[in-house]
Coordinates of C-alpha atoms and ligand atoms in Angstrom, one line a residue:
M1 CA -122.1 -25.4 28.1
R2 CA -121.5 -22.6 30.6
K3 CA -120.1 -23.9 33.8
N4 CA -118.2 -22.8 36.9
I5 CA -114.5 -23.5 36.4
V6 CA -111.6 -23.0 38.8
A7 CA -108.2 -23.6 37.2
G8 CA -104.9 -23.5 39.2
N9 CA -102.0 -22.2 37.0
W10 CA -98.9 -23.4 38.8
K11 CA -96.6 -21.5 36.4
M12 CA -93.0 -22.6 36.7
N13 CA -93.4 -23.9 40.3
L14 CA -93.3 -27.4 41.9
N15 CA -91.0 -30.2 41.3
R16 CA -92.6 -33.7 40.6
Q17 CA -92.8 -34.7 44.3
E18 CA -94.2 -31.3 45.3
A19 CA -96.8 -31.5 42.4
V20 CA -98.0 -34.9 43.4
A21 CA -98.2 -34.0 47.1
L22 CA -100.3 -30.8 46.2
V23 CA -102.7 -32.9 44.0
D24 CA -103.0 -35.5 46.7
Q25 CA -103.9 -32.8 49.3
V26 CA -106.4 -31.1 47.0
L27 CA -108.1 -34.4 46.1
T28 CA -108.3 -35.4 49.8
Q29 CA -109.8 -32.0 50.8
L30 CA -112.3 -31.9 47.9
P31 CA -115.9 -32.5 49.0
A32 CA -117.5 -35.6 47.5
E33 CA -120.3 -33.5 46.1
N34 CA -118.0 -31.1 44.2
I35 CA -119.7 -29.8 41.2
T36 CA -117.2 -27.1 40.0
E37 CA -114.9 -28.1 37.1
I38 CA -111.4 -28.0 38.6
L39 CA -108.3 -27.9 36.5
F40 CA -104.7 -28.4 37.4
V41 CA -102.4 -26.4 35.1
P42 CA -98.9 -27.8 35.8
S43 CA -95.7 -27.7 33.9
F44 CA -95.6 -29.9 30.8
V45 CA -93.4 -32.4 32.5
H46 CA -96.0 -33.1 35.1
L47 CA -98.9 -33.2 32.9
H48 CA -99.1 -37.0 32.3
K49 CA -98.7 -37.9 36.0
I50 CA -101.2 -35.3 37.2
A51 CA -103.8 -36.4 34.6
K52 CA -103.4 -39.9 35.7
M53 CA -104.0 -38.9 39.3
C54 CA -107.2 -37.3 38.2
T55 CA -108.5 -40.2 36.2
D56 CA -112.0 -41.2 37.4
I57 CA -112.2 -38.1 39.7
T58 CA -115.5 -36.4 38.7
N59 CA -115.0 -32.8 37.4
V60 CA -111.2 -32.7 37.9
F61 CA -109.0 -32.4 34.8
T62 CA -105.7 -31.0 33.6
A63 CA -104.6 -28.2 31.3
S64 CA -101.3 -27.2 29.8
Q65 CA -99.9 -23.7 30.2
D66 CA -99.2 -23.3 26.5
C67 CA -98.7 -25.3 23.3
S68 CA -96.5 -24.8 20.2
S69 CA -97.8 -23.1 17.2
H70 CA -96.2 -25.8 15.1
E71 CA -97.5 -29.3 14.5
S72 CA -94.2 -31.1 14.8
G73 CA -90.6 -31.1 13.6
A74 CA -87.4 -29.3 14.2
F75 CA -88.4 -26.9 17.0
T76 CA -86.2 -28.0 19.9
S77 CA -87.8 -27.8 23.3
E78 CA -91.3 -27.0 21.9
V79 CA -94.3 -29.1 23.0
S80 CA -97.0 -29.8 20.5
A81 CA -100.7 -29.8 21.0
N82 CA -100.7 -33.5 20.0
M83 CA -98.2 -34.3 22.8
I84 CA -100.4 -32.5 25.3
A85 CA -103.5 -34.3 24.2
S86 CA -101.6 -37.6 24.4
C87 CA -101.0 -36.9 28.1
N88 CA -104.9 -36.7 28.5
A89 CA -105.1 -33.0 29.2
K90 CA -108.5 -31.5 28.5
Y91 CA -107.5 -27.9 27.9
V92 CA -104.6 -25.7 26.9
V93 CA -104.2 -22.2 28.4
L94 CA -103.3 -19.7 25.6
G95 CA -102.3 -16.1 25.7
H96 CA -101.4 -15.8 29.3
S97 CA -100.0 -12.3 29.9
E98 CA -96.6 -13.8 30.9
R99 CA -96.4 -15.6 27.6
R100 CA -97.4 -12.5 25.7
S101 CA -94.9 -10.2 27.5
N102 CA -91.9 -12.6 28.2
F103 CA -92.1 -14.5 24.9
K104 CA -93.6 -11.8 22.7
E105 CA -96.6 -13.9 21.7
S106 CA -98.8 -11.9 19.3
N107 CA -102.5 -12.3 18.6
Q108 CA -101.5 -13.8 15.3
V109 CA -99.4 -16.5 16.8
L110 CA -102.1 -17.2 19.4
K111 CA -104.6 -17.7 16.6
I112 CA -102.3 -20.4 15.2
K113 CA -102.0 -22.0 18.6
V114 CA -105.7 -22.1 19.0
E115 CA -106.0 -23.9 15.7
Q116 CA -103.3 -26.4 16.8
A117 CA -105.2 -27.1 20.0
F118 CA -108.5 -27.6 18.2
A119 CA -106.9 -29.9 15.7
N120 CA -105.9 -32.1 18.6
N121 CA -109.3 -31.9 20.4
L122 CA -108.1 -29.7 23.2
A123 CA -110.4 -27.1 24.6
V124 CA -108.8 -23.7 25.1
I125 CA -108.7 -21.2 28.0
F126 CA -108.0 -18.0 26.1
C127 CA -106.5 -15.2 28.2
C128 CA -107.0 -11.5 27.6
G129 CA -106.4 -8.4 29.7
E130 CA -105.0 -4.9 29.8
T131 CA -102.0 -3.2 31.4
L132 CA -102.5 -0.5 34.0
D133 CA -101.6 2.2 31.4
Q134 CA -104.3 1.0 29.0
R135 CA -106.9 1.0 31.8
E136 CA -105.9 4.5 32.9
S137 CA -106.1 5.8 29.5
G138 CA -109.4 4.1 28.8
A139 CA -107.9 1.9 26.0
H140 CA -108.7 -1.4 27.8
F141 CA -112.1 -2.0 26.0
D142 CA -110.5 -1.7 22.5
W143 CA -107.5 -3.7 23.5
I144 CA -109.5 -6.7 24.8
K145 CA -111.8 -6.5 21.8
L146 CA -108.6 -6.7 19.5
Q147 CA -107.2 -9.7 21.4
L148 CA -110.4 -11.6 21.0
T149 CA -111.0 -10.5 17.4
E150 CA -107.6 -11.4 16.1
S151 CA -107.1 -14.7 17.9
I152 CA -110.5 -16.4 18.5
F153 CA -113.3 -14.7 16.6
H154 CA -112.4 -16.4 13.4
L155 CA -113.7 -19.7 14.8
S156 CA -117.0 -21.2 13.9
A157 CA -119.8 -21.1 16.5
A158 CA -119.4 -24.9 16.9
D159 CA -115.7 -24.5 17.7
F160 CA -116.3 -21.5 19.9
S161 CA -118.2 -23.8 22.3
D162 CA -114.8 -25.2 23.3
I163 CA -113.5 -21.8 24.2
V164 CA -113.3 -20.5 27.8
V165 CA -112.3 -16.9 28.1
A166 CA -110.1 -15.8 31.0
Y167 CA -110.1 -12.0 31.7
E168 CA -106.8 -11.2 33.5
P169 CA -106.0 -7.6 34.0
I170 CA -102.2 -7.6 34.0
W171 CA -102.0 -5.1 36.8
A172 CA -103.7 -7.6 39.1
I173 CA -101.6 -10.7 38.2
G174 CA -99.3 -11.7 41.1
T175 CA -99.4 -8.1 42.5
G176 CA -101.8 -8.7 45.4
I177 CA -104.1 -6.0 43.8
T178 CA -107.5 -7.5 42.7
A179 CA -109.8 -5.9 40.3
S180 CA -112.9 -4.8 42.2
S181 CA -115.9 -7.1 41.5
E182 CA -117.5 -4.1 39.7
Q183 CA -114.4 -3.6 37.5
A184 CA -114.3 -7.3 36.7
Q185 CA -118.0 -7.6 36.1
E186 CA -117.9 -4.7 33.7
I187 CA -115.3 -6.3 31.5
H188 CA -116.9 -9.7 31.7
A189 CA -120.2 -8.3 30.6
F190 CA -118.3 -6.4 27.8
I191 CA -116.7 -9.7 26.7
R192 CA -120.0 -11.6 26.8
D193 CA -121.6 -8.8 24.7
L194 CA -118.7 -9.1 22.1
I195 CA -119.4 -12.8 21.9
A196 CA -123.1 -12.2 21.5
Q197 CA -122.4 -9.7 18.6
R198 CA -120.1 -12.2 16.9
Y199 CA -122.0 -15.5 17.6
G200 CA -125.4 -14.6 19.0
N201 CA -126.9 -14.7 22.4
Y202 CA -127.1 -18.5 22.8
V203 CA -123.4 -18.9 22.4
A204 CA -122.6 -15.9 24.5
K205 CA -124.9 -17.2 27.4
N206 CA -123.1 -20.6 27.2
T207 CA -119.5 -19.4 27.3
S208 CA -117.7 -19.6 30.6
I209 CA -115.7 -16.4 31.4
L210 CA -113.1 -16.7 34.2
Y211 CA -111.5 -13.9 36.2
G212 CA -107.8 -14.0 37.0
G213 CA -105.6 -11.7 39.1
S214 CA -104.7 -12.1 42.8
C215 CA -107.9 -14.2 43.4
K216 CA -107.8 -15.6 46.9
P217 CA -110.4 -17.3 49.3
I218 CA -111.0 -13.8 50.8
N219 CA -112.0 -12.0 47.6
A220 CA -113.2 -14.9 45.3
Q221 CA -116.7 -15.2 46.6
E222 CA -117.6 -11.6 45.8
L223 CA -116.0 -11.9 42.4
F224 CA -117.8 -15.2 41.6
S225 CA -121.2 -13.8 42.7
Q226 CA -121.1 -11.4 39.8
Q227 CA -123.5 -12.3 37.0
D228 CA -120.9 -12.8 34.3
I229 CA -118.0 -14.3 36.3
D230 CA -118.1 -18.0 36.0
G231 CA -114.9 -18.9 37.9
G232 CA -111.2 -18.1 38.2
L233 CA -107.8 -18.7 36.8
I234 CA -105.8 -18.8 40.0
G235 CA -102.0 -18.4 40.2
G236 CA -100.4 -18.0 43.6
A237 CA -103.4 -19.3 45.7
S238 CA -103.4 -22.5 43.6
L239 CA -100.1 -23.6 45.2
N240 CA -101.8 -24.0 48.6
A241 CA -104.3 -26.9 48.7
T242 CA -106.5 -25.4 51.4
D243 CA -106.8 -22.1 49.7
F244 CA -107.3 -23.6 46.2
V245 CA -110.0 -26.0 47.5
A246 CA -111.8 -23.2 49.3
I247 CA -111.9 -21.1 46.1
T248 CA -113.4 -24.0 44.2
Q249 CA -116.3 -24.2 46.6
L250 CA -117.4 -20.6 46.6
F251 CA -120.2 -20.7 44.0
Ligands
PEP301 C1 -102.3 -16.1 36.8 O1 -101.1 -16.5 36.8 O2 -103.0 -16.4 35.8 C2 -102.8 -15.4 37.9 C3 -104.0 -14.9 37.9 O3 -101.9 -15.3 39.0 P1 -102.2 -14.7 40.5 O4 -103.5 -15.4 40.9 O5 -101.0 -15.1 41.3 O6 -102.4 -13.2 40.4

């Protein structure tokens, strides 16, 4: 079902004590009547602890930042989807641009990771987005279509209901430059239309599509007020409890 989601991607930040303190602060500041689905996306090593802190807190869950494309075995340092599920995570984020660029994750590898996640009952936040060069040359529509087609459009309509798409223009991630609400809405509508073409209007209308890229309390409200923007994948601002909580309440 389409819902408003705000996910805080901590990336490789926060030791255990800092992570616990941040979650404590967020949970303390969160209004009792919160209806946004809120996700903490910590490092693997904090996943179990943070999930435990969120037990019985309505609408607050955890997600991992990645999972292995392998089921199990001799893959030193890899973390399987099964391990993540056993830590009570609800989602796995796949295809973040930092994984794609720093670790050369292809659409094909991501397709396998999506299957690993689903085999372990994890929902997926699937990231897509273009570079500045692609946007300036007008190639961004085709690029995003390719990312979705090659990694998630093989899924059945039933499985696709466990996909959340995150549009993250690479030129806006961690740069302080946000896509304008018109730029973001244009791509979100384009993504929803692609989903409608592949799965029909019902599935498209029920898919949550998040925006990510220098989203902060000051710009989130305008972004979230767009028709096809259902929330945010938040990096930097998710490390500050007050900013993060503020963003979660802007719908
Ligand atoms: C992200 O890491 O997904 C992200 C959007 O980062 P930031 O909000 O810092 O741009």
